[in-house]
Coordinates of C-alpha atoms and ligand atoms in Angstrom, one line a residue:
M90 CA 144.4 -19.0 -22.4
Y91 CA 142.8 -19.1 -25.8
Q92 CA 139.3 -19.3 -24.3
D93 CA 139.7 -15.6 -23.4
K94 CA 140.5 -14.7 -27.0
K95 CA 138.0 -13.7 -29.6
V96 CA 137.8 -16.0 -32.5
V97 CA 138.7 -15.5 -36.2
F98 CA 137.6 -18.1 -38.8
S99 CA 138.1 -18.3 -42.6
G100 CA 138.4 -20.8 -45.3
V101 CA 139.7 -21.3 -48.8
Q102 CA 138.5 -24.0 -51.2
P103 CA 141.1 -26.4 -52.7
S104 CA 139.4 -25.9 -56.1
G105 CA 142.4 -24.7 -58.0
M106 CA 145.9 -23.1 -57.6
L107 CA 145.4 -20.0 -55.5
T108 CA 145.5 -16.6 -57.2
I109 CA 146.7 -13.2 -56.1
G110 CA 143.0 -12.5 -55.5
N111 CA 142.9 -15.2 -52.8
Y112 CA 146.2 -13.9 -51.4
L113 CA 145.4 -10.1 -51.3
G114 CA 141.7 -10.4 -50.6
A115 CA 142.0 -13.1 -47.9
I116 CA 145.2 -14.9 -46.9
Q117 CA 147.4 -11.9 -46.6
N118 CA 145.0 -10.5 -43.9
F119 CA 144.8 -13.8 -42.0
R120 CA 148.2 -13.3 -40.4
T121 CA 147.4 -10.0 -38.8
F122 CA 145.0 -11.6 -36.4
S123 CA 147.2 -14.5 -35.2
D124 CA 148.5 -12.7 -32.0
E125 CA 145.3 -11.3 -30.7
Y126 CA 142.7 -13.8 -31.7
R127 CA 142.2 -17.6 -31.6
C128 CA 142.5 -18.2 -35.4
Y129 CA 141.1 -21.1 -37.4
Y130 CA 142.1 -21.3 -41.0
C131 CA 140.4 -24.1 -42.9
V132 CA 141.0 -25.8 -46.2
V133 CA 137.3 -26.3 -47.1
D134 CA 137.4 -29.4 -49.2
E135 CA 133.7 -30.2 -48.6
H136 CA 132.8 -26.9 -50.3
A137 CA 135.0 -27.8 -53.3
I138 CA 133.0 -30.9 -54.2
T139 CA 129.9 -28.7 -55.0
V140 CA 131.7 -28.6 -58.4
R141 CA 133.0 -31.9 -59.9
Q142 CA 136.6 -32.6 -58.8
D143 CA 139.1 -35.1 -60.0
P144 CA 139.9 -37.1 -56.8
A145 CA 143.7 -37.2 -57.2
V146 CA 143.7 -33.5 -58.0
L147 CA 141.5 -32.6 -55.1
R148 CA 143.8 -34.5 -52.7
R149 CA 146.9 -32.8 -54.1
R150 CA 145.4 -29.4 -53.9
T151 CA 144.3 -29.9 -50.3
Y152 CA 148.0 -30.4 -49.4
E153 CA 149.0 -27.5 -51.6
T154 CA 146.5 -25.1 -50.0
L155 CA 147.6 -26.1 -46.6
A156 CA 151.3 -25.6 -47.6
L157 CA 150.4 -22.2 -49.1
Y158 CA 148.8 -21.1 -45.8
I159 CA 152.0 -21.8 -44.0
A160 CA 154.2 -20.4 -46.8
C161 CA 152.1 -17.2 -46.7
G162 CA 153.2 -16.8 -43.0
L163 CA 150.5 -18.6 -41.0
D164 CA 152.4 -20.3 -38.3
P165 CA 150.7 -23.7 -37.4
T166 CA 151.7 -23.2 -33.7
K167 CA 149.9 -19.9 -33.6
N168 CA 146.9 -20.7 -35.8
V169 CA 144.7 -23.8 -36.0
L170 CA 145.2 -24.9 -39.6
F171 CA 143.0 -27.8 -40.7
V172 CA 141.0 -29.6 -43.3
Q173 CA 137.3 -29.3 -43.1
S174 CA 136.4 -33.0 -43.9
H175 CA 138.7 -34.1 -41.0
V176 CA 136.3 -32.5 -38.5
S177 CA 132.9 -34.2 -38.9
A178 CA 131.1 -31.5 -36.8
H179 CA 131.1 -29.3 -39.9
A180 CA 128.9 -31.6 -41.8
E181 CA 126.7 -32.4 -38.8
L182 CA 126.0 -28.8 -37.9
G183 CA 125.6 -28.1 -41.6
W184 CA 122.7 -30.5 -41.7
I185 CA 121.1 -29.1 -38.6
L186 CA 121.4 -25.5 -39.9
D187 CA 119.9 -26.6 -43.2
C188 CA 116.7 -26.9 -41.2
Y189 CA 117.0 -23.3 -40.1
A190 CA 117.8 -21.8 -43.6
M191 CA 115.0 -20.9 -45.9
F192 CA 114.6 -22.0 -49.6
G193 CA 113.8 -18.4 -50.5
E194 CA 116.9 -16.8 -49.0
L195 CA 119.2 -19.5 -50.5
S196 CA 117.6 -18.8 -53.9
R197 CA 118.8 -15.2 -53.7
M198 CA 122.5 -16.1 -53.3
T199 CA 124.3 -14.5 -56.3
Q200 CA 127.1 -17.0 -56.2
F201 CA 124.6 -19.9 -56.5
K202 CA 123.1 -18.2 -59.6
D203 CA 126.6 -17.6 -61.1
K204 CA 127.9 -21.1 -60.5
S205 CA 124.6 -22.7 -61.7
A206 CA 125.0 -20.8 -64.9
K207 CA 128.6 -22.1 -65.3
N208 CA 127.8 -25.7 -64.3
A209 CA 124.4 -26.1 -66.0
D210 CA 124.9 -29.9 -66.2
N211 CA 125.5 -30.2 -62.4
I212 CA 123.2 -27.9 -60.4
N213 CA 123.3 -30.2 -57.3
A214 CA 121.7 -29.7 -54.0
G215 CA 125.1 -29.0 -52.3
L216 CA 125.7 -26.1 -54.6
F217 CA 122.4 -24.7 -53.3
T218 CA 123.0 -25.3 -49.6
Y219 CA 126.7 -24.5 -49.7
P220 CA 126.2 -21.1 -47.8
V221 CA 124.6 -23.0 -44.9
L222 CA 127.7 -25.2 -44.6
M223 CA 129.8 -22.1 -44.6
A224 CA 127.6 -20.7 -41.8
A225 CA 128.2 -24.0 -39.9
D226 CA 132.0 -23.5 -40.4
I227 CA 131.8 -20.1 -38.8
L228 CA 129.3 -20.7 -36.1
L229 CA 130.9 -23.9 -34.8
Y230 CA 133.8 -21.9 -33.3
Q231 CA 131.8 -19.0 -31.9
T232 CA 133.6 -16.8 -34.4
E233 CA 133.5 -13.0 -34.0
L234 CA 135.4 -12.0 -37.2
V235 CA 135.6 -13.5 -40.7
P236 CA 138.2 -12.1 -43.1
V237 CA 137.0 -12.6 -46.7
G238 CA 136.9 -11.0 -50.1
V239 CA 133.8 -8.9 -50.9
D240 CA 132.2 -11.8 -52.9
Q241 CA 131.5 -13.6 -49.6
K242 CA 129.6 -10.7 -48.1
Q243 CA 126.2 -12.1 -48.9
H244 CA 127.1 -15.5 -47.5
L245 CA 128.2 -13.8 -44.3
E246 CA 124.9 -12.0 -44.0
L247 CA 123.2 -15.3 -44.3
A248 CA 125.4 -16.8 -41.5
R249 CA 124.4 -13.9 -39.3
D250 CA 120.7 -14.3 -40.1
I251 CA 120.9 -18.0 -39.3
A252 CA 122.7 -17.4 -36.0
M253 CA 120.1 -14.8 -35.0
R254 CA 117.2 -17.0 -36.0
F255 CA 118.6 -20.0 -34.0
N256 CA 119.3 -17.8 -31.0
G257 CA 115.8 -16.4 -31.2
V258 CA 114.2 -19.8 -31.0
Y259 CA 116.5 -21.4 -28.4
S260 CA 118.1 -18.5 -26.5
D261 CA 121.7 -17.4 -27.1
T262 CA 123.7 -20.2 -28.7
F263 CA 125.9 -18.7 -31.4
V264 CA 128.0 -15.6 -31.5
V265 CA 126.8 -13.5 -34.4
P266 CA 129.9 -13.0 -36.6
E267 CA 131.1 -9.9 -38.4
G268 CA 132.9 -9.8 -41.8
Y269 CA 136.3 -8.2 -42.2
I270 CA 136.7 -7.1 -45.7
A271 CA 140.0 -5.4 -46.9
K272 CA 139.6 -2.0 -48.5
T273 CA 141.5 -1.8 -51.7
T274 CA 141.9 -5.6 -52.3
A275 CA 138.4 -6.8 -51.5
K276 CA 137.9 -7.7 -55.2
I277 CA 140.9 -8.2 -57.5
M278 CA 139.6 -8.3 -61.0
S279 CA 140.3 -10.7 -63.9
L280 CA 143.2 -9.6 -66.1
A281 CA 141.2 -10.7 -69.2
E282 CA 137.8 -9.2 -68.2
P283 CA 138.4 -6.4 -65.6
T284 CA 134.7 -6.1 -64.7
K285 CA 134.8 -9.8 -63.5
K286 CA 136.3 -11.1 -60.3
M287 CA 139.6 -13.0 -60.6
S288 CA 138.7 -16.6 -59.8
K289 CA 141.0 -19.5 -59.3
S290 CA 138.8 -21.8 -61.3
D291 CA 138.7 -19.5 -64.4
E292 CA 139.5 -21.5 -67.5
N293 CA 141.4 -18.7 -69.1
E294 CA 144.9 -18.9 -67.7
N295 CA 145.6 -15.3 -68.8
A296 CA 142.9 -14.0 -66.6
V297 CA 144.6 -15.1 -63.4
V298 CA 147.9 -14.7 -61.7
R299 CA 148.6 -17.6 -59.4
I300 CA 150.7 -17.4 -56.3
L301 CA 153.0 -20.0 -57.7
D302 CA 153.3 -18.7 -61.2
P303 CA 157.0 -18.4 -62.2
R304 CA 158.4 -14.9 -62.6
D305 CA 158.4 -14.8 -66.4
V306 CA 154.8 -16.0 -66.5
I307 CA 153.7 -13.3 -64.0
L308 CA 155.5 -10.6 -66.1
R309 CA 153.8 -11.9 -69.3
K310 CA 150.3 -12.0 -67.8
F311 CA 150.5 -8.5 -66.5
K312 CA 151.9 -7.3 -69.8
R313 CA 148.9 -8.8 -71.6
A314 CA 146.4 -7.6 -69.1
V315 CA 143.3 -6.0 -70.8
T316 CA 143.2 -2.2 -70.2
D317 CA 141.5 0.7 -72.1
S318 CA 142.7 2.5 -75.2
G319 CA 144.1 5.4 -73.3
S320 CA 147.5 5.8 -71.9
E321 CA 147.2 7.5 -68.5
V322 CA 147.8 5.6 -65.3
R323 CA 144.9 6.9 -63.2
R324 CA 141.4 5.9 -62.0
G325 CA 138.3 6.8 -63.9
E326 CA 135.3 5.9 -65.9
G327 CA 136.0 2.9 -68.2
K328 CA 139.4 2.4 -66.6
E329 CA 138.6 -0.7 -64.5
G330 CA 141.6 -2.6 -66.0
I331 CA 144.2 0.1 -65.0
E332 CA 142.5 0.7 -61.7
N333 CA 142.7 -3.1 -60.9
L334 CA 146.5 -3.0 -61.8
M335 CA 146.9 0.0 -59.5
S336 CA 145.2 -1.8 -56.6
V337 CA 147.6 -4.8 -57.2
Y338 CA 150.6 -2.5 -57.3
S339 CA 149.5 -0.6 -54.3
A340 CA 149.0 -3.9 -52.3
F341 CA 152.4 -5.2 -53.2
T342 CA 154.4 -2.0 -52.8
G343 CA 152.5 0.0 -50.1
A344 CA 152.2 3.0 -52.4
S345 CA 148.8 4.8 -52.3
M346 CA 146.7 5.3 -55.5
E347 CA 147.7 9.0 -55.6
E348 CA 151.4 8.2 -55.3
I349 CA 151.0 5.7 -58.2
E350 CA 149.3 8.3 -60.4
R351 CA 152.2 10.6 -59.7
E352 CA 154.9 8.0 -60.1
F353 CA 153.6 7.0 -63.6
D354 CA 152.5 10.3 -64.8
G355 CA 153.3 10.5 -68.5
R356 CA 155.0 7.1 -68.6
G357 CA 152.3 5.0 -70.4
Y358 CA 150.9 1.6 -69.8
G359 CA 153.8 -0.5 -70.9
D360 CA 156.1 0.8 -68.2
F361 CA 153.4 0.6 -65.6
K362 CA 152.5 -3.0 -66.4
A363 CA 156.1 -4.1 -66.2
A364 CA 156.4 -2.4 -62.8
V365 CA 153.3 -4.2 -61.5
G366 CA 154.7 -7.5 -62.7
E367 CA 158.0 -6.9 -61.0
A368 CA 156.4 -5.9 -57.7
C369 CA 154.2 -8.9 -57.8
A370 CA 156.9 -11.4 -58.7
D371 CA 159.2 -9.9 -56.0
A372 CA 156.6 -10.2 -53.3
L373 CA 155.7 -13.7 -54.2
A374 CA 159.3 -15.1 -54.5
P375 CA 159.8 -15.8 -50.8
I376 CA 156.4 -17.5 -50.6
Q377 CA 157.2 -19.7 -53.5
A378 CA 160.6 -20.7 -52.0
E379 CA 158.9 -21.6 -48.7
F380 CA 156.2 -23.5 -50.5
A381 CA 158.8 -25.6 -52.4
R382 CA 160.5 -26.4 -49.1
L383 CA 157.3 -27.4 -47.4
S384 CA 156.0 -29.5 -50.3
A385 CA 159.0 -31.7 -50.0
D386 CA 158.1 -32.5 -46.4
K387 CA 154.7 -34.3 -46.6
A388 CA 155.2 -35.8 -43.2
Y389 CA 155.3 -32.4 -41.7
L390 CA 152.2 -31.3 -43.5
E391 CA 150.4 -34.4 -42.3
Q392 CA 151.4 -33.7 -38.8
V393 CA 150.0 -30.1 -39.1
M394 CA 146.8 -31.6 -40.5
K395 CA 146.5 -34.0 -37.6
D396 CA 147.2 -31.5 -34.9
G397 CA 144.9 -28.9 -36.5
A398 CA 142.0 -31.5 -36.8
A399 CA 142.4 -32.5 -33.2
A400 CA 142.3 -29.0 -31.9
A401 CA 139.4 -27.9 -34.1
A402 CA 137.4 -31.1 -33.4
H403 CA 137.8 -30.5 -29.7
D404 CA 136.6 -26.9 -29.9
A405 CA 133.8 -27.6 -32.4
Q406 CA 132.4 -30.3 -30.2
R407 CA 131.6 -27.8 -27.5
T408 CA 129.2 -25.9 -29.7
L409 CA 127.8 -29.0 -31.3
S410 CA 126.9 -30.5 -27.9
K411 CA 125.2 -27.3 -26.9
V412 CA 123.2 -27.2 -30.2
R413 CA 122.1 -30.9 -29.9
R414 CA 120.9 -30.3 -26.3
K415 CA 118.9 -27.2 -27.2
I416 CA 117.2 -28.8 -30.2
G417 CA 116.1 -31.8 -28.1
F418 CA 118.3 -34.6 -29.5
T419 CA 118.6 -37.5 -27.0
E420 CA 122.0 -38.1 -25.5
L421 CA 123.6 -41.4 -24.7
R422 CA 125.2 -41.5 -21.3
R423 CA 128.7 -42.9 -21.2
Ligands
LIG113 P1 136.5 -20.5 -57.2 O1 137.0 -20.0 -58.5 O2 136.7 -22.0 -57.0 O3 135.1 -20.1 -56.8 P2 137.8 -18.4 -55.7 O4 139.0 -18.0 -56.4 O5 136.6 -17.5 -55.8 O6 137.5 -19.9 -56.1 P3 137.5 -19.1 -52.9 O7 138.2 -20.3 -52.4 O8 136.1 -19.2 -53.2 O9 138.3 -18.6 -54.2 O10 137.8 -17.9 -51.9 C1 138.8 -17.9 -50.9 C2 138.9 -16.5 -50.3 O11 139.5 -15.6 -51.3 C3 137.5 -15.9 -50.0 O12 137.7 -15.1 -48.8 C4 137.3 -15.0 -51.2 O13 136.4 -13.9 -50.8 C5 138.7 -14.5 -51.5 N1 138.8 -14.1 -52.9 C6 138.6 -15.0 -54.0 N2 138.8 -14.3 -55.1 C7 139.1 -13.0 -54.8 C8 139.4 -11.8 -55.6 N3 139.4 -11.9 -56.9 N4 139.7 -10.7 -54.9 C9 139.6 -10.7 -53.5 N5 139.4 -11.7 -52.8 C10 139.1 -12.9 -53.4
LIG114 N1 132.7 -19.9 -49.3 C1 134.0 -19.4 -49.2 C2 135.0 -20.3 -48.5 C3 134.5 -20.6 -47.2 C4 134.6 -19.7 -46.0 C5 134.0 -20.4 -45.0 C6 135.1 -18.4 -45.9 C7 133.9 -21.7 -46.7 N2 133.7 -21.6 -45.4 C8 134.0 -19.8 -43.7 C9 135.0 -17.9 -44.6 C10 134.4 -18.6 -43.5 C11 134.5 -19.0 -50.5 O1 135.5 -18.3 -50.6 N3 133.9 -19.4 -51.6

């Protein structure tokens, strides 16, 4: 019975073609929980509209993100895969929690500051309250564990603070969630600026490797990755570019950082970059093939969306009803 299982929740925005950062930092880890936990993996389209989106593109990417979840090994019969806007409880609890989140704490969110700087002509209220909607996503399912990249750590802390604040006022209502952040792949860096996070909405195509990039594109992007002027494959001061490539290689091959340093001792960057590209392309090939197969079957994806939304809505309603009662909202008897 899933009620006995602890809950995992995570989400990815359909705001662009997913990158190896999304894969290694988040999605790759999702699978590991499927047997032991009740897992909810959501395509968070409501989050994506904090930045202006073309409607047709958003729709297409929502399907693509769902198909990628499945292609990356998330079995829809073992995980609840769904689209956020199909479950209205997210927006409802989001509003309620807005009234338990403080202006000051939201002002300190670094992602808000970054995205405001990037979208200076559209600093909308949703961009500001976005972490509260994320807290609602998580708290609705009584989540214990949230696998994410390290960039989401501050948002997770906020979700915990909101949960504890609400529990403090109304008695225990929400489970206080914990983050699960992968060690070496918590923050895959941009290939163009290795001190910056690789981000799927980056305008510079050379900065990102996408899960669906063809083999030759992957090889080319790694070949052009910005490194330092040295030639030794090892970690160290000023070697963020190489260290990032080492993390990627490690994640795709299973080799440790020390083993990589030994393997490429005296071989130079050219050789190493080619090897990283090959390892990445090899690992992504089966995902790409499965994605192609799934994309041709829209009816199947729609059925997954429908089933996922029904299961999630059912489970979310339990928390939402409890919250409504505790707050003092009136209820209509049937
Ligand atoms: P955007 O560019 O639209 O902000 P994003 O690439 O940052 O998108 P999200 O949808 O915000 O991706 O993130 C989905 C998941 O992937 C989150 O758990 C996030 O922490 C993780 N993630 C995103 N980028 C990276 C990265 N470069 N390294 C590790 N994890 C990442
Ligand atoms: N804010 C996250 C995406 C996200 C999420 C969530 C992650 C939305 N809701 C709930 C984990 C749990 C981001 O990656 N930008």
